[in-house]
mmCIF file of C-alpha atoms and ligand atoms in Angstrom:
data_model
loop_
_atom_site.group_PDB
_atom_site.id
_atom_site.type_symbol
_atom_site.label_atom_id
_atom_site.label_comp_id
_atom_site.label_asym_id
_atom_site.label_seq_id
_atom_site.Cartn_x
_atom_site.Cartn_y
_atom_site.Cartn_z
ATOM 1 C CA MET A 1 33.918 3.497 12.890
ATOM 2 C CA THR A 2 36.300 3.118 15.818
ATOM 3 C CA THR A 3 37.715 -0.352 16.415
ATOM 4 C CA LYS A 4 39.944 -1.823 19.131
ATOM 5 C CA ARG A 5 42.834 -1.839 16.658
ATOM 6 C CA VAL A 6 42.466 1.944 16.307
ATOM 7 C CA VAL A 7 42.234 2.387 20.105
ATOM 8 C CA ALA A 8 45.460 0.396 20.543
ATOM 9 C CA GLU A 9 47.193 2.345 17.754
ATOM 10 C CA VAL A 10 46.174 5.743 19.139
ATOM 11 C CA PHE A 11 47.519 4.945 22.617
ATOM 12 C CA SER A 12 50.661 3.246 21.299
ATOM 13 C CA ALA A 13 51.390 6.342 19.212
ATOM 14 C CA VAL A 14 51.191 8.666 22.241
ATOM 15 C CA SER A 15 52.703 6.270 24.800
ATOM 16 C CA LYS A 16 56.074 8.025 25.240
ATOM 17 C CA LYS A 17 54.516 11.425 25.971
ATOM 18 C CA TYR A 18 51.386 10.118 27.689
ATOM 19 C CA ASP A 19 52.391 10.579 31.350
ATOM 20 C CA LEU A 20 53.595 14.128 30.858
ATOM 21 C CA PHE A 21 50.528 15.029 28.785
ATOM 22 C CA LEU A 22 48.170 13.604 31.414
ATOM 23 C CA LYS A 23 49.869 15.506 34.221
ATOM 24 C CA LEU A 24 49.638 18.738 32.231
ATOM 25 C CA ILE A 25 45.977 18.448 31.243
ATOM 26 C CA THR A 26 44.914 17.475 34.771
ATOM 27 C CA PHE A 27 47.011 20.308 36.307
ATOM 28 C CA GLY A 28 48.931 17.607 38.186
ATOM 29 C CA GLY A 29 45.737 16.256 39.753
ATOM 30 C CA ILE A 30 45.862 12.776 38.251
ATOM 31 C CA ASP A 31 48.280 11.327 40.831
ATOM 32 C CA SER A 32 46.171 12.318 43.831
ATOM 33 C CA TRP A 33 42.912 11.278 42.106
ATOM 34 C CA GLN A 34 44.349 7.817 41.432
ATOM 35 C CA ARG A 35 45.556 7.522 45.051
ATOM 36 C CA ASP A 36 42.131 8.637 46.303
ATOM 37 C CA LEU A 37 40.437 6.044 44.103
ATOM 38 C CA LEU A 38 42.679 3.325 45.548
ATOM 39 C CA GLN A 39 41.863 4.512 49.068
ATOM 40 C CA MET A 40 38.170 3.933 48.355
ATOM 41 C CA LEU A 41 38.842 0.217 47.782
ATOM 42 C CA SER A 42 39.638 -2.578 50.228
ATOM 43 C CA GLN A 43 43.333 -3.510 50.138
ATOM 44 C CA GLU A 44 42.580 -7.242 50.310
ATOM 45 C CA GLY A 45 43.033 -9.682 47.422
ATOM 46 C CA ASN A 46 44.341 -9.556 43.886
ATOM 47 C CA ARG A 47 43.803 -6.352 41.958
ATOM 48 C CA LEU A 48 43.268 -5.965 38.216
ATOM 49 C CA ASP A 49 43.800 -2.611 36.540
ATOM 50 C CA VAL A 50 41.957 -2.622 33.222
ATOM 51 C CA GLY A 51 43.291 -0.280 30.521
ATOM 52 C CA THR A 52 46.345 0.073 32.730
ATOM 53 C CA GLY A 53 48.210 2.211 30.188
ATOM 54 C CA THR A 54 51.619 3.106 31.602
ATOM 55 C CA GLY A 55 50.809 1.298 34.864
ATOM 56 C CA GLU A 56 50.476 4.317 37.169
ATOM 57 C CA VAL A 57 47.504 2.993 39.155
ATOM 58 C CA LEU A 58 49.217 -0.302 39.990
ATOM 59 C CA LEU A 59 52.438 1.482 40.839
ATOM 60 C CA LYS A 60 50.506 3.417 43.504
ATOM 61 C CA SER A 61 48.493 0.430 44.686
ATOM 62 C CA GLN A 62 49.141 -0.962 48.196
ATOM 63 C CA ASN A 63 46.914 -4.043 47.939
ATOM 64 C CA ARG A 64 48.223 -7.215 49.505
ATOM 65 C CA GLY A 65 47.637 -9.622 46.606
ATOM 66 C CA LEU A 66 48.802 -9.714 42.997
ATOM 67 C CA ARG A 67 48.797 -6.527 40.939
ATOM 68 C CA VAL A 68 47.772 -7.296 37.364
ATOM 69 C CA GLY A 69 47.513 -4.749 34.557
ATOM 70 C CA MET A 70 45.872 -5.358 31.189
ATOM 71 C CA ASP A 71 45.742 -3.183 28.089
ATOM 72 C CA LEU A 72 45.197 -3.311 24.322
ATOM 73 C CA SER A 73 48.263 -1.199 23.604
ATOM 74 C CA LEU A 74 51.602 -3.036 23.581
ATOM 75 C CA GLU A 75 53.572 0.206 23.714
ATOM 76 C CA MET A 76 51.738 1.422 26.822
ATOM 77 C CA LEU A 77 52.386 -1.981 28.417
ATOM 78 C CA ARG A 78 56.077 -1.794 27.559
ATOM 79 C CA ILE A 79 56.352 1.441 29.575
ATOM 80 C CA ALA A 80 54.294 -0.023 32.433
ATOM 81 C CA ARG A 81 56.613 -3.057 32.672
ATOM 82 C CA GLY A 82 59.613 -0.752 33.012
ATOM 83 C CA LYS A 83 57.989 1.037 35.963
ATOM 84 C CA CYS A 84 56.702 -1.766 38.172
ATOM 85 C CA LYS A 85 58.701 -4.988 38.308
ATOM 86 C CA ALA A 86 56.452 -6.468 41.010
ATOM 87 C CA CYS A 87 53.339 -6.047 38.831
ATOM 88 C CA ARG A 88 52.236 -8.372 36.048
ATOM 89 C CA PHE A 89 51.169 -6.841 32.753
ATOM 90 C CA LEU A 90 49.471 -8.516 29.852
ATOM 91 C CA ALA A 91 47.857 -7.627 26.569
ATOM 92 C CA GLY A 92 44.137 -8.257 26.682
ATOM 93 C CA ASP A 93 40.667 -6.912 26.047
ATOM 94 C CA ALA A 94 38.433 -5.625 28.842
ATOM 95 C CA GLU A 95 35.434 -7.127 27.088
ATOM 96 C CA ASN A 96 36.864 -10.641 26.930
ATOM 97 C CA MET A 97 39.258 -11.220 29.806
ATOM 98 C CA PRO A 98 41.682 -14.150 29.958
ATOM 99 C CA PHE A 99 40.991 -14.917 33.657
ATOM 100 C CA LYS A 100 39.108 -17.528 35.625
ATOM 101 C CA GLU A 101 35.996 -16.684 37.638
ATOM 102 C CA GLY A 102 36.282 -14.914 40.980
ATOM 103 C CA VAL A 103 40.049 -14.396 41.012
ATOM 104 C CA PHE A 104 40.160 -10.661 41.775
ATOM 105 C CA GLY A 105 39.186 -8.766 44.910
ATOM 106 C CA SER A 106 39.059 -5.463 43.044
ATOM 107 C CA ILE A 107 39.223 -3.981 39.562
ATOM 108 C CA THR A 108 40.234 -0.413 38.747
ATOM 109 C CA LEU A 109 39.723 1.651 35.602
ATOM 110 C CA SER A 110 41.347 5.064 35.418
ATOM 111 C CA LEU A 111 40.219 7.093 32.379
ATOM 112 C CA VAL A 112 39.158 3.937 30.558
ATOM 113 C CA TYR A 113 35.406 3.445 30.986
ATOM 114 C CA ARG A 114 34.444 5.945 28.279
ATOM 115 C CA HIS A 115 36.898 4.380 25.817
ATOM 116 C CA LEU A 116 35.283 0.950 26.014
ATOM 117 C CA LEU A 117 33.388 0.085 22.855
ATOM 118 C CA ASN A 118 31.015 -2.300 24.645
ATOM 119 C CA ARG A 119 30.643 -1.341 28.294
ATOM 120 C CA LYS A 120 27.974 -3.933 28.948
ATOM 121 C CA ALA A 121 30.307 -6.732 27.832
ATOM 122 C CA PHE A 122 33.012 -5.327 30.106
ATOM 123 C CA LEU A 123 30.676 -5.160 33.130
ATOM 124 C CA LYS A 124 29.663 -8.786 32.594
ATOM 125 C CA GLU A 125 33.323 -9.791 32.458
ATOM 126 C CA ALA A 126 34.144 -7.681 35.523
ATOM 127 C CA LYS A 127 31.381 -9.421 37.437
ATOM 128 C CA ARG A 128 32.663 -12.816 36.337
ATOM 129 C CA VAL A 129 36.301 -12.303 37.360
ATOM 130 C CA LEU A 130 35.494 -10.531 40.647
ATOM 131 C CA LYS A 131 34.975 -12.646 43.739
ATOM 132 C CA GLY A 132 31.743 -12.239 45.735
ATOM 133 C CA GLY A 133 31.606 -8.744 47.263
ATOM 134 C CA GLY A 134 34.511 -7.678 45.009
ATOM 135 C CA GLU A 135 34.871 -3.995 44.174
ATOM 136 C CA LEU A 136 35.071 -2.020 40.970
ATOM 137 C CA GLY A 137 36.639 1.448 41.112
ATOM 138 C CA LEU A 138 36.186 3.949 38.288
ATOM 139 C CA LEU A 139 37.923 7.272 37.734
ATOM 140 C CA ASP A 140 36.660 9.158 34.718
ATOM 141 C CA ILE A 141 35.445 12.397 33.194
ATOM 142 C CA ASN A 142 31.847 13.415 33.647
ATOM 143 C CA ARG A 143 29.976 14.411 30.505
ATOM 144 C CA PHE A 144 29.600 18.162 30.931
ATOM 145 C CA PHE A 145 27.677 21.007 29.330
ATOM 146 C CA LEU A 146 30.372 21.798 26.749
ATOM 147 C CA THR A 147 30.616 18.191 25.493
ATOM 148 C CA PRO A 148 27.864 18.558 22.809
ATOM 149 C CA LEU A 149 29.503 21.789 21.581
ATOM 150 C CA LEU A 150 32.909 20.104 21.362
ATOM 151 C CA ILE A 151 31.400 17.195 19.419
ATOM 152 C CA PHE A 152 29.701 19.623 17.010
ATOM 153 C CA LEU A 153 32.956 21.566 16.464
ATOM 154 C CA MET A 154 34.938 18.372 15.841
ATOM 155 C CA LYS A 155 32.334 16.929 13.481
ATOM 156 C CA TYR A 156 31.963 20.058 11.346
ATOM 157 C CA PRO A 157 34.196 23.194 11.421
ATOM 158 C CA LEU A 158 37.295 21.461 12.873
ATOM 159 C CA LYS A 159 36.944 18.290 10.815
ATOM 160 C CA PRO A 160 39.201 19.298 7.859
ATOM 161 C CA PHE A 161 42.028 20.244 10.276
ATOM 162 C CA GLY A 162 41.517 17.084 12.339
ATOM 163 C CA LEU A 163 41.653 14.878 9.249
ATOM 164 C CA MET A 164 44.755 16.640 8.002
ATOM 165 C CA LEU A 165 46.582 16.383 11.350
ATOM 166 C CA PHE A 166 45.480 12.956 12.579
ATOM 167 C CA GLY A 167 43.826 11.073 9.706
ATOM 168 C CA LYS A 168 40.255 9.787 9.605
ATOM 169 C CA GLU A 169 40.566 6.802 11.962
ATOM 170 C CA LYS A 170 42.181 8.752 14.776
ATOM 171 C CA TRP A 171 39.859 11.758 14.365
ATOM 172 C CA ASP A 172 36.835 9.431 14.494
ATOM 173 C CA PHE A 173 38.280 7.903 17.668
ATOM 174 C CA PHE A 174 38.548 11.342 19.354
ATOM 175 C CA ILE A 175 34.918 12.107 18.442
ATOM 176 C CA HIS A 176 33.778 8.673 19.572
ATOM 177 C CA SER A 177 35.440 8.978 22.977
ATOM 178 C CA LEU A 178 33.614 12.291 23.530
ATOM 179 C CA GLU A 179 30.294 10.874 22.337
ATOM 180 C CA ASN A 180 30.839 7.827 24.523
ATOM 181 C CA SER A 181 31.446 9.853 27.705
ATOM 182 C CA LEU A 182 28.558 9.547 30.136
ATOM 183 C CA SER A 183 27.210 11.648 32.952
ATOM 184 C CA LEU A 184 27.791 10.283 36.441
ATOM 185 C CA GLU A 185 24.067 9.481 36.690
ATOM 186 C CA GLU A 186 24.223 7.441 33.458
ATOM 187 C CA VAL A 187 27.277 5.542 34.724
ATOM 188 C CA GLN A 188 25.520 4.722 37.999
ATOM 189 C CA LYS A 189 22.457 3.504 36.100
ATOM 190 C CA GLU A 190 24.582 1.212 33.874
ATOM 191 C CA LEU A 191 26.373 -0.207 36.905
ATOM 192 C CA SER A 192 23.194 -0.987 38.816
ATOM 193 C CA GLU A 193 21.599 -2.551 35.708
ATOM 194 C CA GLU A 194 24.534 -4.974 35.579
ATOM 195 C CA GLY A 195 24.305 -5.867 39.270
ATOM 196 C CA PHE A 196 26.817 -3.506 40.891
ATOM 197 C CA LYS A 197 25.891 -1.537 44.012
ATOM 198 C CA VAL A 198 27.425 1.942 44.121
ATOM 199 C CA VAL A 199 28.922 2.493 47.577
ATOM 200 C CA GLU A 200 30.839 5.763 47.256
ATOM 201 C CA VAL A 201 31.195 8.624 44.809
ATOM 202 C CA GLN A 202 33.584 11.563 45.010
ATOM 203 C CA LYS A 203 34.010 14.483 42.626
ATOM 204 C CA ARG A 204 37.078 16.486 41.670
ATOM 205 C CA LEU A 205 37.800 19.552 39.532
ATOM 206 C CA PHE A 206 34.364 21.156 40.026
ATOM 207 C CA GLY A 207 32.611 17.873 39.272
ATOM 208 C CA LEU A 208 34.330 17.331 35.930
ATOM 209 C CA VAL A 209 36.097 14.241 37.253
ATOM 210 C CA TYR A 210 34.434 11.503 39.303
ATOM 211 C CA LEU A 211 35.775 8.655 41.437
ATOM 212 C CA LEU A 212 33.333 5.852 42.046
ATOM 213 C CA CYS A 213 33.469 2.635 44.040
ATOM 214 C CA CYS A 214 30.843 -0.065 43.533
ATOM 215 C CA ARG A 215 30.477 -3.630 44.769
ATOM 216 C CA LYS A 216 29.420 -6.817 43.021
ATOM 217 C CA ASP A 217 26.015 -7.609 44.516
HETATM 218 C C1 SAM B 1 43.308 7.163 28.654
HETATM 219 S S1 SAM B 1 44.238 5.696 28.784
HETATM 220 C C2 SAM B 1 44.285 5.451 30.530
HETATM 221 C C3 SAM B 1 45.546 4.779 30.990
HETATM 222 C C4 SAM B 1 45.704 4.666 32.511
HETATM 223 N N1 SAM B 1 44.660 3.863 33.084
HETATM 224 C C5 SAM B 1 45.765 6.024 33.156
HETATM 225 O O1 SAM B 1 44.941 6.339 34.023
HETATM 226 O O2 SAM B 1 46.663 6.791 32.783
HETATM 227 C C6 SAM B 1 43.093 4.459 28.264
HETATM 228 C C7 SAM B 1 43.749 3.094 28.142
HETATM 229 O O3 SAM B 1 42.715 2.112 28.003
HETATM 230 C C8 SAM B 1 43.139 1.143 27.065
HETATM 231 N N2 SAM B 1 41.957 0.468 26.545
HETATM 232 C C9 SAM B 1 40.928 0.983 25.830
HETATM 233 N N3 SAM B 1 40.020 0.042 25.524
HETATM 234 C C10 SAM B 1 40.464 -1.113 26.075
HETATM 235 C C11 SAM B 1 39.967 -2.450 26.118
HETATM 236 N N4 SAM B 1 38.823 -2.802 25.506
HETATM 237 N N5 SAM B 1 40.686 -3.389 26.781
HETATM 238 C C12 SAM B 1 41.876 -3.065 27.388
HETATM 239 N N6 SAM B 1 42.394 -1.814 27.366
HETATM 240 C C13 SAM B 1 41.712 -0.843 26.738
HETATM 241 C C14 SAM B 1 43.909 1.963 26.035
HETATM 242 O O4 SAM B 1 44.773 1.163 25.247
HETATM 243 C C15 SAM B 1 44.638 2.963 26.928
HETATM 244 O O5 SAM B 1 45.917 2.515 27.312
#
């Protein structure tokens, strides 16, 4: 079973090559997608970037308040701190945030939502730390028609190679993050069940990637 310790270890292990890897697998699209996500949000108030990784979203952010990044992985945070001196980075869990109520005008998650082990707990926390009318912006990968095939391949024929190369915990994490990826419709349903009103959705890369802005009701 995947745990937060494993999530932190996986991302710490790849932290040095993460930015390059992400640029390559998104064909360079990640920078413009993150900028477009930020454009969908109001620039007022403090901004929290959850699962900030190497801090790229906050680095691009033009909001007028504080820029705060939080992550489970200390190594990812170390890189983020080196990039943005004006931002504040801290280790913390999306599902149990160390902030008072209503302190943020917006929260962003870039490629994080499907890694959360308890999305409902996160949404409750997001609602708590957002001020009234505060916005939540998500950038993530849509579950697509090949996802079940990929999961099958990783669980059965590719498993021996995966275990040999990565070990059981990391291989289970890769499978879990695929199983945990939702369709855009499922994401919208979860958000509205937790009291967020979806205000804008955009798609990129033939619909494989979505950008979504919703507001605390
Ligand atoms: C795929 S990376 C995305 C990093 C960055 N947002 C980006 O767009 O490049 C996912 C990040 O989410 C973090 N993460 C996963 N679960 C988390 C949680 N419960 N609380 C805080 N961070 C989490 C991981 O440690 C990792 O750095």
